[in-house]
Coordinates of C-alpha atoms and ligand atoms in Angstrom, one line a residue:
M1 CA -35.9 107.5 29.3
S2 CA -36.7 103.7 28.6
K3 CA -35.4 101.3 31.3
N4 CA -34.2 98.8 29.0
P5 CA -32.8 100.7 26.2
T6 CA -32.1 98.5 22.8
P7 CA -28.5 97.4 22.9
A8 CA -26.1 99.2 20.5
L9 CA -25.3 97.1 17.5
S10 CA -21.6 96.6 17.5
E11 CA -19.2 98.8 15.4
V12 CA -18.7 96.1 12.8
E13 CA -22.5 96.0 12.1
H14 CA -22.1 100.0 11.0
I15 CA -18.7 99.3 9.2
K16 CA -20.8 96.4 7.0
A17 CA -24.0 98.6 6.6
R18 CA -21.7 101.7 5.2
S19 CA -19.5 99.6 3.2
N20 CA -21.3 99.5 -0.3
R21 CA -21.2 95.8 0.0
L22 CA -18.0 95.2 1.5
R23 CA -16.2 97.7 -0.8
G24 CA -15.5 100.4 2.0
T25 CA -12.7 102.2 1.1
L26 CA -10.6 99.4 0.1
A27 CA -9.5 100.6 -3.4
E28 CA -8.3 104.0 -1.6
S29 CA -6.3 102.2 1.2
L30 CA -4.5 99.9 -1.1
A31 CA -3.5 102.9 -3.3
D32 CA -2.1 105.1 -0.3
P33 CA 1.8 104.8 -0.5
L34 CA 2.2 106.4 2.9
T35 CA 1.5 103.1 4.9
G36 CA 1.7 99.6 4.9
A37 CA -1.6 99.6 6.4
I38 CA -5.2 100.3 5.4
A39 CA -7.9 102.2 6.9
P40 CA -9.3 100.8 10.1
A41 CA -12.7 100.1 9.0
D42 CA -11.3 98.4 5.9
T43 CA -9.3 95.8 8.4
Q44 CA -12.7 94.5 8.9
L45 CA -13.8 94.6 5.3
I46 CA -10.7 92.9 3.8
K47 CA -11.8 89.7 6.1
F48 CA -14.7 89.2 3.7
H49 CA -12.2 89.3 1.0
G50 CA -10.1 86.2 2.5
S51 CA -7.0 88.8 4.4
Y52 CA -6.3 89.9 7.7
Q53 CA -3.9 92.9 8.2
Q54 CA -1.2 91.7 10.7
D55 CA 2.3 92.7 11.9
D56 CA 5.4 91.1 12.7
R57 CA 5.1 90.7 16.6
D58 CA 8.6 89.8 16.9
L59 CA 9.5 93.0 15.5
R60 CA 6.9 95.1 17.4
E61 CA 9.1 96.4 20.3
E62 CA 12.1 97.3 18.0
R63 CA 9.8 99.0 15.6
R64 CA 8.0 101.1 18.2
Q65 CA 11.5 102.1 19.8
Q66 CA 12.7 103.3 16.1
K67 CA 9.7 105.1 15.8
L68 CA 8.6 103.1 12.9
E69 CA 5.2 102.2 12.3
P70 CA 4.7 98.4 12.9
A71 CA 5.8 96.0 10.4
Y72 CA 2.4 95.4 8.2
S73 CA 1.8 92.8 6.0
F74 CA -1.4 90.7 5.1
M75 CA -2.4 87.0 5.7
L76 CA -4.2 85.6 2.6
R77 CA -6.4 82.4 2.8
T78 CA -7.8 80.7 -0.1
R79 CA -11.1 79.2 -0.3
L80 CA -10.8 75.3 -0.8
P81 CA -14.2 73.4 -0.2
G82 CA -12.8 70.0 1.0
G83 CA -9.2 70.8 0.7
V84 CA -8.6 69.7 -3.0
C85 CA -6.4 71.3 -5.3
T86 CA -4.9 70.5 -8.7
P87 CA -0.7 70.2 -9.1
K88 CA -1.1 73.3 -11.1
Q89 CA -3.0 75.3 -8.4
W90 CA 0.0 74.1 -5.7
L91 CA 2.6 75.4 -8.2
V92 CA 1.0 78.9 -8.4
L93 CA 0.7 79.1 -4.8
D94 CA 4.2 77.8 -4.3
E95 CA 5.3 80.5 -6.6
L96 CA 3.3 83.3 -4.9
A97 CA 4.4 82.5 -1.7
R98 CA 8.0 82.7 -2.8
T99 CA 7.6 85.9 -4.3
Y100 CA 5.4 87.8 -2.6
A101 CA 5.0 85.9 0.9
N102 CA 7.2 84.8 3.5
G103 CA 8.1 81.8 1.2
T104 CA 6.3 79.5 3.1
L105 CA 2.6 77.9 2.4
R106 CA 0.6 76.9 5.8
L107 CA -2.0 74.3 5.7
T108 CA -4.8 75.2 7.7
T109 CA -7.0 73.4 10.3
R110 CA -10.1 73.9 7.8
Q111 CA -8.3 72.7 4.6
A112 CA -7.1 76.2 3.0
F113 CA -3.9 77.6 2.3
Q114 CA -2.6 80.5 4.0
L115 CA 0.3 83.0 2.8
H116 CA 1.9 85.0 5.5
G117 CA 3.8 88.2 5.2
V118 CA 2.3 89.9 1.7
L119 CA 3.0 93.6 1.7
K120 CA 0.0 95.8 1.0
G121 CA 1.4 96.6 -2.6
D122 CA 1.7 93.0 -3.5
M123 CA -1.7 91.8 -2.5
K124 CA -3.3 92.8 -6.0
R125 CA -0.7 90.9 -7.7
T126 CA -0.9 87.8 -5.4
I127 CA -4.9 87.7 -5.7
Q128 CA -4.7 88.0 -9.5
G129 CA -2.3 85.0 -9.4
M130 CA -4.4 82.8 -7.5
S131 CA -7.3 83.7 -9.8
T132 CA -5.2 82.6 -12.9
V133 CA -5.8 79.0 -11.9
L134 CA -9.1 79.5 -10.6
L135 CA -8.5 79.8 -6.9
D136 CA -9.9 82.6 -5.0
S137 CA -10.0 83.8 -1.2
I138 CA -13.7 85.0 -1.2
A139 CA -15.2 84.5 2.0
A140 CA -12.1 82.8 3.5
C141 CA -12.7 85.0 6.3
G142 CA -15.4 87.5 7.7
D143 CA -19.0 87.5 8.8
V144 CA -20.0 84.6 6.2
N145 CA -20.1 81.2 5.7
R146 CA -16.3 80.1 5.4
N147 CA -14.4 77.5 3.6
V148 CA -16.6 74.4 3.8
M149 CA -14.5 71.1 5.1
C150 CA -15.0 67.7 3.8
N151 CA -13.5 64.6 4.7
P152 CA -11.2 64.3 1.7
N153 CA -10.6 60.6 1.7
P154 CA -10.2 59.2 -1.8
V155 CA -9.4 55.6 -0.6
D156 CA -12.6 54.7 0.3
S157 CA -15.5 54.6 -2.4
R158 CA -17.0 56.5 -5.3
A159 CA -19.5 57.9 -2.7
H160 CA -16.9 59.9 -1.0
E161 CA -16.3 61.7 -4.3
V162 CA -20.3 62.6 -4.6
V163 CA -20.0 63.7 -0.9
H164 CA -16.8 66.1 -1.6
Q165 CA -19.3 67.5 -4.7
W166 CA -21.7 68.6 -2.2
A167 CA -19.2 70.3 -0.2
V168 CA -18.1 72.2 -3.3
R169 CA -21.9 73.2 -4.2
L170 CA -22.3 74.3 -0.7
S171 CA -19.5 76.4 -0.8
E172 CA -20.8 78.0 -4.1
H173 CA -24.2 78.3 -2.7
L174 CA -23.5 80.3 0.3
L175 CA -20.9 82.7 -1.6
P176 CA -21.9 86.5 -1.2
K177 CA -23.1 88.0 -4.3
T178 CA -21.0 91.3 -4.3
Q179 CA -19.0 92.0 -7.1
A180 CA -16.6 93.7 -4.5
Y181 CA -13.9 91.3 -4.9
Y182 CA -13.7 91.1 -8.7
E183 CA -13.9 94.9 -8.7
I184 CA -11.0 95.6 -6.3
W185 CA -8.4 92.6 -7.0
L186 CA -9.2 91.6 -10.5
D187 CA -9.9 95.0 -12.0
K188 CA -13.3 93.7 -13.3
E189 CA -15.8 96.3 -14.5
K190 CA -17.3 98.4 -11.5
V191 CA -20.9 97.9 -11.2
A192 CA -23.0 100.5 -9.0
G193 CA -22.8 98.4 -5.7
G194 CA -25.9 97.5 -3.5
E195 CA -26.2 94.1 -5.3
E196 CA -28.8 91.8 -3.6
E197 CA -27.6 89.5 -1.0
P198 CA -30.5 87.3 -1.1
I199 CA -29.0 85.0 1.6
Y200 CA -27.0 87.4 3.8
G201 CA -28.9 90.7 3.3
P202 CA -27.0 94.0 3.5
T203 CA -24.9 93.3 7.0
Y204 CA -24.3 89.6 5.9
L205 CA -24.0 87.5 9.4
P206 CA -23.6 88.5 12.6
R207 CA -20.4 86.5 13.0
K208 CA -18.3 84.0 10.9
F209 CA -20.2 80.8 10.2
K210 CA -18.5 77.4 9.5
A211 CA -20.0 74.2 7.7
G212 CA -18.3 70.8 7.2
I213 CA -19.4 67.6 5.9
T214 CA -17.9 64.1 7.3
V215 CA -18.2 60.2 6.6
P216 CA -18.5 58.1 9.1
P217 CA -16.7 56.3 10.5
L218 CA -14.0 59.0 10.0
N219 CA -14.9 62.4 11.9
D220 CA -11.7 64.1 10.7
V221 CA -13.4 67.4 10.2
D222 CA -14.7 67.7 13.7
V223 CA -18.2 67.7 12.5
F224 CA -19.5 68.8 16.3
S225 CA -17.4 71.7 16.2
Q226 CA -19.3 73.3 13.2
D227 CA -21.9 75.9 13.4
L228 CA -23.5 73.8 10.5
G229 CA -22.7 70.0 9.8
F230 CA -23.5 67.3 7.9
I231 CA -22.9 63.5 8.4
A232 CA -23.0 61.6 5.0
I233 CA -24.9 58.4 5.5
I234 CA -24.0 56.0 2.7
E235 CA -25.8 52.5 2.4
A236 CA -24.5 50.1 -0.1
G237 CA -22.0 52.4 -1.4
E238 CA -24.7 55.2 -2.2
L239 CA -25.1 58.4 -0.7
I240 CA -28.8 58.6 0.8
G241 CA -28.6 62.0 2.5
F242 CA -26.9 63.6 5.6
N243 CA -27.7 64.0 9.0
V244 CA -28.0 67.6 10.0
L245 CA -26.2 69.2 13.2
V246 CA -26.0 72.6 14.2
G247 CA -24.4 75.1 17.1
G248 CA -21.1 73.7 17.3
G249 CA -17.8 76.0 18.0
M250 CA -14.7 76.2 19.9
G251 CA -13.8 79.6 20.9
A252 CA -14.1 81.2 24.3
S253 CA -12.3 84.1 26.3
H254 CA -10.2 83.2 29.5
G255 CA -12.1 84.3 32.4
D256 CA -15.6 84.8 30.7
N257 CA -17.9 82.1 31.6
A258 CA -20.5 83.6 28.9
T259 CA -18.2 82.2 26.3
F260 CA -17.5 78.5 25.9
P261 CA -16.9 75.6 23.4
R262 CA -20.2 73.6 22.7
L263 CA -21.1 70.6 20.8
A264 CA -23.4 70.7 17.8
D265 CA -26.6 68.8 18.1
V266 CA -27.8 66.3 15.9
I267 CA -31.2 67.6 14.9
G268 CA -32.6 65.3 11.9
F269 CA -31.7 64.0 8.6
C270 CA -32.4 65.4 5.1
R271 CA -31.9 64.4 1.3
P272 CA -28.8 65.3 -0.5
E273 CA -31.0 67.4 -2.8
Q274 CA -32.4 69.2 0.4
L275 CA -28.9 69.9 1.7
L276 CA -28.6 73.4 0.4
E277 CA -31.9 74.4 1.3
V278 CA -31.2 73.2 4.6
A279 CA -27.8 75.2 4.6
E280 CA -29.3 78.4 3.5
N281 CA -32.2 78.4 5.7
V282 CA -29.8 77.7 8.8
V283 CA -27.9 80.5 7.8
K284 CA -30.7 82.9 7.6
V285 CA -32.4 81.7 11.0
Q286 CA -28.9 82.8 12.4
R287 CA -28.8 86.1 10.0
D288 CA -32.4 87.1 11.9
H289 CA -31.7 86.0 15.2
G290 CA -28.0 86.0 15.8
D291 CA -26.6 88.7 18.4
R292 CA -25.5 91.9 16.5
T293 CA -24.8 93.8 19.6
N294 CA -22.0 91.8 21.1
R295 CA -19.7 89.8 19.1
K296 CA -18.3 87.6 21.7
H297 CA -22.1 86.4 21.8
A298 CA -22.8 86.6 18.3
R299 CA -22.0 82.8 16.9
L300 CA -24.9 80.5 16.1
K301 CA -24.0 78.5 19.2
Y302 CA -25.4 81.1 21.5
T303 CA -28.4 81.6 19.6
I304 CA -29.1 78.2 20.2
E305 CA -28.2 78.4 23.8
D306 CA -30.1 81.1 24.5
R307 CA -33.6 80.1 22.8
G308 CA -33.1 76.3 23.0
I309 CA -32.6 73.6 20.2
A310 CA -36.5 73.1 20.1
W311 CA -37.1 76.7 19.2
F312 CA -34.3 76.4 16.6
V313 CA -35.6 73.4 15.0
S314 CA -39.1 74.7 14.7
E315 CA -38.1 78.2 13.4
L316 CA -35.9 76.1 10.7
E317 CA -38.7 73.7 9.8
K318 CA -41.0 76.6 9.5
R319 CA -38.9 78.3 7.0
L320 CA -38.3 75.0 5.1
G321 CA -41.7 74.3 5.0
Y322 CA -41.1 70.6 5.7
A323 CA -40.0 68.8 8.8
L324 CA -36.4 67.2 8.7
Q325 CA -36.6 63.4 9.1
P326 CA -35.2 61.6 11.9
A327 CA -31.4 61.3 12.1
H328 CA -30.0 58.1 11.0
A329 CA -27.5 55.9 13.5
F330 CA -23.9 56.6 12.8
A331 CA -20.4 56.0 14.8
F332 CA -17.2 57.4 14.6
E333 CA -13.8 55.5 14.8
H334 CA -11.6 58.5 15.3
N335 CA -11.0 62.2 13.8
G336 CA -7.5 61.8 12.9
D337 CA -5.6 61.2 9.5
R338 CA -4.4 57.7 7.9
F339 CA -0.9 58.2 7.5
G340 CA 1.3 56.5 4.7
W341 CA 0.5 54.7 1.5
L342 CA -3.1 53.7 0.8
Q343 CA -4.7 52.1 -2.3
G344 CA -7.8 53.7 -3.4
H345 CA -11.3 52.0 -4.3
D346 CA -10.0 53.3 -7.8
G347 CA -6.7 51.3 -7.9
R348 CA -4.8 54.5 -7.4
W349 CA -2.3 55.2 -4.5
N350 CA -2.5 58.0 -2.1
L351 CA 0.2 59.3 0.4
T352 CA -0.9 60.9 3.6
I353 CA 2.4 63.0 5.1
H354 CA 2.4 64.9 8.0
L355 CA 3.9 68.4 8.6
D356 CA 4.2 69.9 11.5
S357 CA 1.4 72.2 12.1
G358 CA 0.7 72.3 8.4
R359 CA 3.6 74.7 7.5
V360 CA 5.3 73.8 3.9
A361 CA 9.0 75.4 4.2
D362 CA 12.4 74.8 3.3
R363 CA 14.4 74.1 6.6
D364 CA 17.8 72.8 6.4
E365 CA 17.5 69.2 5.1
Q366 CA 14.1 69.4 5.5
R367 CA 13.1 70.7 1.4
H368 CA 9.4 70.3 1.8
L369 CA 8.6 73.6 -0.3
T370 CA 10.9 72.5 -2.7
G371 CA 9.8 68.6 -2.4
L372 CA 6.3 69.2 -3.1
R373 CA 7.1 71.8 -6.0
E374 CA 9.0 68.9 -7.5
I375 CA 6.1 66.6 -6.9
A376 CA 3.5 69.1 -8.3
R377 CA 5.5 69.2 -11.6
V378 CA 5.2 65.5 -12.2
H379 CA 2.1 64.5 -10.2
K380 CA -1.0 63.2 -12.3
G381 CA -3.4 63.3 -9.5
D382 CA -4.4 66.0 -6.9
F383 CA -3.6 67.4 -3.4
R384 CA -5.8 67.0 -0.7
L385 CA -5.5 68.9 2.6
T386 CA -6.7 67.5 5.5
P387 CA -8.7 69.2 8.6
N388 CA -5.5 68.1 10.6
Q389 CA -3.0 70.2 8.9
N390 CA -1.6 67.1 6.7
L391 CA -1.5 66.5 3.2
V392 CA -2.7 63.6 0.8
I393 CA -0.8 63.3 -2.3
A394 CA -3.7 61.8 -4.3
G395 CA -4.5 59.7 -6.8
I396 CA -1.1 58.4 -8.2
P397 CA -1.1 55.5 -10.7
S398 CA 0.9 52.4 -9.7
D399 CA 3.5 53.2 -12.3
E400 CA 4.1 56.8 -11.1
R401 CA 4.2 55.5 -7.3
P402 CA 8.1 54.9 -7.3
A403 CA 9.1 58.6 -9.0
I404 CA 6.9 60.2 -6.3
E405 CA 8.1 58.0 -3.8
A406 CA 12.0 59.0 -4.6
L407 CA 10.8 62.7 -4.2
V408 CA 9.2 62.2 -1.1
K409 CA 12.3 60.7 0.2
S410 CA 15.2 62.8 -1.3
H411 CA 13.2 66.0 0.2
G412 CA 12.8 64.7 3.7
L413 CA 8.9 64.4 3.1
D414 CA 9.0 60.9 4.8
G415 CA 10.0 62.3 8.4
F416 CA 6.6 61.7 9.5
L417 CA 7.5 57.9 9.1
R418 CA 9.8 58.5 12.4
A419 CA 7.7 61.0 14.1
T420 CA 5.7 59.5 17.1
P421 CA 2.2 59.2 17.0
L422 CA 1.8 62.4 19.7
R423 CA 3.7 64.5 17.1
R424 CA 2.1 62.9 14.0
N425 CA -1.6 63.5 15.4
A426 CA -0.8 66.9 17.1
L427 CA -2.3 70.2 15.7
A428 CA -1.1 73.7 16.6
C429 CA -2.5 77.0 15.5
V430 CA -0.1 79.7 13.9
A431 CA 0.1 81.9 16.8
L432 CA 3.2 84.0 17.0
P433 CA 4.5 85.6 15.4
T434 CA 1.6 86.8 12.9
C435 CA -1.4 86.2 14.8
A436 CA -2.7 89.4 16.6
L437 CA -4.5 87.5 19.2
A438 CA -1.7 85.0 20.5
M439 CA -1.1 85.1 23.9
A440 CA 1.7 82.2 24.1
E441 CA 3.4 80.4 21.3
A442 CA 1.7 77.4 19.5
E443 CA 3.2 76.4 16.0
R444 CA 6.9 77.3 17.1
Y445 CA 6.3 75.6 20.4
L446 CA 5.0 72.3 19.2
P447 CA 8.1 70.3 18.5
Q448 CA 9.6 71.0 21.8
V449 CA 6.6 70.0 23.8
T450 CA 5.9 67.1 21.8
D451 CA 9.6 65.8 22.5
L452 CA 9.2 66.7 26.1
L453 CA 5.9 64.7 26.3
D454 CA 7.3 61.8 24.2
E455 CA 10.3 61.8 26.7
R456 CA 7.5 61.2 29.6
L457 CA 5.8 58.7 27.9
A458 CA 8.8 56.7 27.2
A459 CA 10.0 56.8 30.7
H460 CA 6.7 55.4 31.9
G461 CA 6.9 52.6 29.4
L462 CA 4.1 54.3 27.1
A463 CA 6.5 54.9 24.2
G464 CA 4.2 55.4 20.9
E465 CA 1.4 55.8 22.6
N466 CA -1.2 57.7 20.4
I467 CA -2.6 60.7 22.4
L468 CA -4.1 63.8 20.6
L469 CA -2.7 66.7 21.5
R470 CA -3.5 70.4 20.4
I471 CA -2.1 73.5 21.4
T472 CA -3.1 77.1 20.5
G473 CA -1.8 80.6 21.5
C474 CA -5.0 81.7 22.9
P475 CA -8.6 80.7 23.9
N476 CA -10.3 81.1 20.3
G477 CA -9.5 77.7 19.4
C478 CA -8.2 77.5 16.2
A479 CA -6.8 74.0 16.5
R480 CA -9.9 72.6 18.1
P481 CA -8.3 72.3 21.1
Y482 CA -11.4 71.5 23.5
L483 CA -11.6 68.2 21.5
A484 CA -8.3 67.0 22.6
E485 CA -7.2 64.4 24.8
I486 CA -4.8 66.6 26.1
A487 CA -5.1 70.7 25.0
L488 CA -2.7 73.5 25.7
V489 CA -4.4 76.7 25.5
G490 CA -2.2 80.1 25.4
K491 CA -2.4 82.2 28.6
A492 CA 0.6 84.5 28.9
P493 CA 4.0 83.7 27.0
G494 CA 5.3 80.6 28.3
R495 CA 2.2 80.0 30.1
Y496 CA -0.8 77.5 29.3
N497 CA -4.0 76.4 30.6
L498 CA -4.0 72.5 30.5
F499 CA -7.2 70.6 29.4
L500 CA -7.8 67.0 29.4
G501 CA -10.4 64.3 28.7
G502 CA -11.5 64.9 25.2
D503 CA -11.8 61.5 23.1
A504 CA -10.1 60.3 19.8
R505 CA -13.4 60.6 17.8
G506 CA -14.5 64.2 18.3
Q507 CA -17.3 63.6 20.2
R508 CA -16.6 64.8 23.8
L509 CA -15.1 68.1 24.9
N510 CA -12.3 68.3 27.3
R511 CA -12.0 70.1 30.9
L512 CA -9.7 72.6 32.2
Y513 CA -7.1 70.4 34.5
R514 CA -4.7 73.3 35.6
E515 CA -4.4 76.9 34.8
N516 CA -1.7 79.1 33.9
I517 CA 1.1 76.7 34.4
D518 CA 4.4 76.9 32.7
E519 CA 6.5 74.0 30.7
A520 CA 7.7 72.3 34.3
G521 CA 3.8 72.7 35.3
I522 CA 2.8 71.0 32.2
L523 CA 5.1 67.9 32.7
A524 CA 4.5 67.8 36.4
A525 CA 1.0 67.6 36.0
L526 CA 0.8 65.0 33.0
D527 CA 3.7 63.0 34.7
P528 CA 1.5 61.2 37.4
L529 CA -1.3 60.8 35.1
F530 CA 1.2 59.1 32.6
A531 CA 2.2 56.6 35.3
A532 CA -1.4 56.1 36.5
F533 CA -2.5 55.5 33.0
K534 CA 0.4 52.9 32.5
R535 CA -0.7 51.3 35.5
D536 CA -4.4 51.3 35.5
R537 CA -5.7 51.6 31.9
L538 CA -8.2 49.0 30.9
P539 CA -7.3 47.1 27.7
G540 CA -7.3 49.3 24.7
E541 CA -8.3 52.3 26.8
A542 CA -7.4 55.5 25.3
F543 CA -5.7 58.4 27.5
G544 CA -8.8 60.6 27.2
D545 CA -11.3 58.1 28.2
F546 CA -8.7 57.1 31.0
T547 CA -9.0 60.6 32.6
V548 CA -12.4 60.6 32.6
R549 CA -13.3 57.2 33.7
S550 CA -10.5 57.3 36.6
G551 CA -12.2 60.6 37.9
H552 CA -9.1 62.9 36.8
V553 CA -11.5 64.9 35.0
A554 CA -14.9 65.4 35.5
P555 CA -17.5 63.8 33.2
P556 CA -18.7 66.1 30.4
P557 CA -21.6 67.8 30.8
A558 CA -23.4 66.0 27.8
P559 CA -21.8 63.7 25.4
A560 CA -22.6 64.3 21.7
A561 CA -25.8 62.5 20.4
K562 CA -25.4 59.1 18.8
G563 CA -28.1 59.6 16.4
Ligands
LIG601 FE1 -9.1 80.8 13.9 C1 -9.3 84.3 14.8 C2 -5.9 81.3 12.5 C3 -9.2 77.8 12.5 C4 -11.6 80.2 15.7 N1 -7.8 82.6 13.4 C5 -8.2 83.7 13.9 C6 -6.9 84.6 13.3 C7 -7.5 85.0 11.9 C8 -6.7 85.9 14.0 C9 -7.2 87.1 14.3 O1 -8.7 87.2 14.2 O2 -6.7 88.2 14.0 C10 -5.6 83.6 13.3 C11 -4.9 84.1 12.2 C12 -3.4 83.6 12.2 C13 -2.4 83.8 11.4 O3 -1.6 84.5 11.6 O4 -2.4 83.0 10.6 C14 -6.8 82.4 12.9 N2 -8.1 79.8 12.4 C15 -6.5 80.1 12.0 C16 -5.8 78.8 11.2 C17 -5.0 79.6 10.4 C18 -5.4 78.2 12.2 C19 -4.3 76.8 11.8 O5 -3.3 76.8 12.4 O6 -4.6 76.4 10.9 C20 -7.2 78.4 10.8 C21 -7.7 78.7 9.2 C22 -9.0 78.2 8.8 C23 -9.4 78.3 7.6 O7 -8.8 77.9 6.9 O8 -10.6 78.8 7.6 C24 -8.2 78.6 12.1 N3 -10.2 79.3 14.3 C25 -10.1 78.3 13.2 C26 -11.1 77.2 14.1 C27 -11.1 75.7 13.7 C28 -12.2 75.5 12.8 O9 -12.8 76.3 12.3 O10 -12.3 74.3 12.4 C29 -11.7 77.6 15.0 C30 -12.6 77.1 16.2 C31 -13.8 77.0 15.6 C32 -14.8 78.1 15.9 O11 -15.0 78.8 14.7 O12 -15.5 78.0 16.7 C33 -11.1 79.2 15.1 N4 -10.2 82.0 15.1 C34 -11.1 81.3 15.9 C35 -11.8 82.7 16.6 C36 -12.7 82.2 17.9 C37 -14.2 82.4 17.3 C38 -15.1 82.3 18.3 O13 -16.5 82.0 17.9 O14 -14.8 83.0 19.2 C39 -10.6 83.6 16.4 C40 -11.0 85.0 17.0 C41 -12.3 85.9 16.4 O15 -13.2 85.6 15.4 O16 -12.5 86.8 16.9 C42 -10.3 83.4 15.3
LIG602 FE1 -4.3 83.1 17.0 FE2 -5.5 82.2 19.0 FE3 -6.1 81.3 16.7 FE4 -4.0 80.7 17.7 S1 -5.9 79.9 18.5 S2 -4.2 81.3 15.6 S3 -3.5 82.3 18.9 S4 -6.7 83.3 17.4

C-alpha cells in the first residue's frame, strides 16, 4: 500500500462529473410529486442554476414532531452584473415575489436579487417569468464565477458606465456553456449533453469563484475580498486599464485555523482589452490547481497561500504569454454608499436609499415593496443594487424628481433619512430562518442591536458616529464581516464572536476581540471602548483605526498593498 495515497476527490466532484453538464436528474426531481425536495445530488447541481434547496428553520421542530418532511422551498438568485436592472425587470421580479415567493425581494451583498420560499412546483414558472425580461439565474451559485460586482455609481463620469460594460462582458465571458439551464427551466430543445466547457472543463471549478470591479475612490465592492478583483484606473476621464487583484475571500469555520479570511494581492495592471483573457486565465489556473479534495480548502485564496503569489503570477503570465504591467497607484476613501439625492454628470438625479439588510417588504407603514413597484411603473431610468444591500433609483430627469420624491415619502422609503449612520451603513446576512448554515440570527437581529449600540454611542457623546457594523449568522462571511470596524459573527443562538479593527476602506482585516458572547457581553465589551474612543481619539480618527492604534486589537498581519 502506498504511504501517501492521493487524497480522494470530494463527493461534489463526483456529482459534477456524473451530471452530464449540470443536468443530473433535475428534470425528474422537479417532476416528482411525492416530495417538496429534490434528489440529494441534484441539491448540489441546482446551485449552478442559481438556486438552493432550503427549509423553513422556524418550522423544523414542529414539522418533525408532526412527522412531516421539512417545509422545503427554494431560494432563487438572479445574475445581475453590477446590480443594474430596468423598471420592467423590477416589476416582473416584484410580481414573481408576490406570486411564487414569500412576498419580499432581497437585495444581496453581491448586487443581486434573491427570492425566498419558492415551492418546487413553482420554480419553472418563476424562472420562466424572469426570462421574459431577459433575467436569468445562471451561475448565480455553484462552483463557477458568480455575479460580477461593479461600482454601480451613475453619478461621477461616463467612464463609470464603460467600467460597468466591462463587468457585463466579464459576466458573459465566464458563463458556463452548458445548455442545461435552457432545457430544464425554459423547455428549450434538448441537446445531447456533454457540451464543450472551454473555460471550466467537465467538472467546473473546485469551488465558488467571485469577481468584482471597483472605481476609486469608492471601494464599495470590497475589491480585496474577491477571488479576482479589478481596480479601474481612470485618467483624464478615460478608462486606461485595471489593476489586477487575486486571492481574496472571507469564508472561515469556527475553530479551524486552516480556514481564514484573506485580502487579495495586487499583482499588476492590464489594459481594458486584456481584462477578459486575464480573467479567463486566472480561472484556468484555479481550475487546474485548486484543491478538489477538501471543499474547505478549495478557494483560490488557499491555492495562492499554499503555492505563493510569485508562483501564481508566473503561472498566469505563462498562460497569457505576456507579463502584467506594474500596478498603478490608487487610493480608496471608503467602501460605503452615498445616500440621498445626487446629480449625475449627465444632469439626471440619483437617489440612494437604505433598506435594512436589503429586504424589500411591506411591513406596517413601511410599504417598501409597494412603493418601489409604484416607482418602477413611472421611472424612466434604472435601478442599481449596491454591494451594501442598498438601492439607487438612478437616472431620474429633473422634471420627474418630484413625482419620485412623493412616492418615496408616501411609502416610508425615506426612513433612511432618520436612520443613524450606524444603521444606514450596517450589513447583515440573511441567516435564519432560510439559511441552512446559520448558527445565530443576523438580518432579524440587526434592528435591535443597532438600536442598542446607538444608545451606547449616544451615552458617550458619540451620537451619529459613523461606524461600520456587519453581522453574520455564521463565520462564512456573507456580509463580508471581517472587513468591518465592528463585526458580530454568529456562534450559537444569541451568541456571537466580536471582531474589531477593520477600516472603512475595505483594506484591513479585523481581529477576534471576544468569543462566544451574548448581547450583554457585546455591550459590556464595547461600552468601555466607546468611552475610550470619545476620550482619546485623534481628530477625524475612525473607530476601527482607533482600536488598532490604541492597541485594543493587534495590528493586522499585512495591510492590503497600496499599488
Ligand atoms: Fe454567502 C453560503 C447568502 C454573499 C460566503 N450564502 C451561503 C448560503 C447559500 C447558505 C448555504 O450554502 O446553504 C446563504 C443563503 C442564505 C439565504 O437564505 O438566502 C448565503 N451570501 C448570501 C447572501 C444572500 C447574503 C446577503 O445577505 O446578501 C449573499 C448573496 C450574494 C450573491 O448575490 O451572490 C452572499 N457569501 C457572500 C459573500 C460576500 C461576497 O461575495 O461579496 C461571501 C464572502 C466572500 C467569499 O465568498 O469569500 C459569502 N456564502 C459564503 C460561504 C463561505 C465560502 C467559503 O469560502 O468558505 C458560504 C458557505 C459555502 O460556500 O460553503 C455561503
Ligand atoms: Fe448563512 Fe452564514 Fe451566509 Fe449568514 S454568513 S447567510 S448565516 S451562510
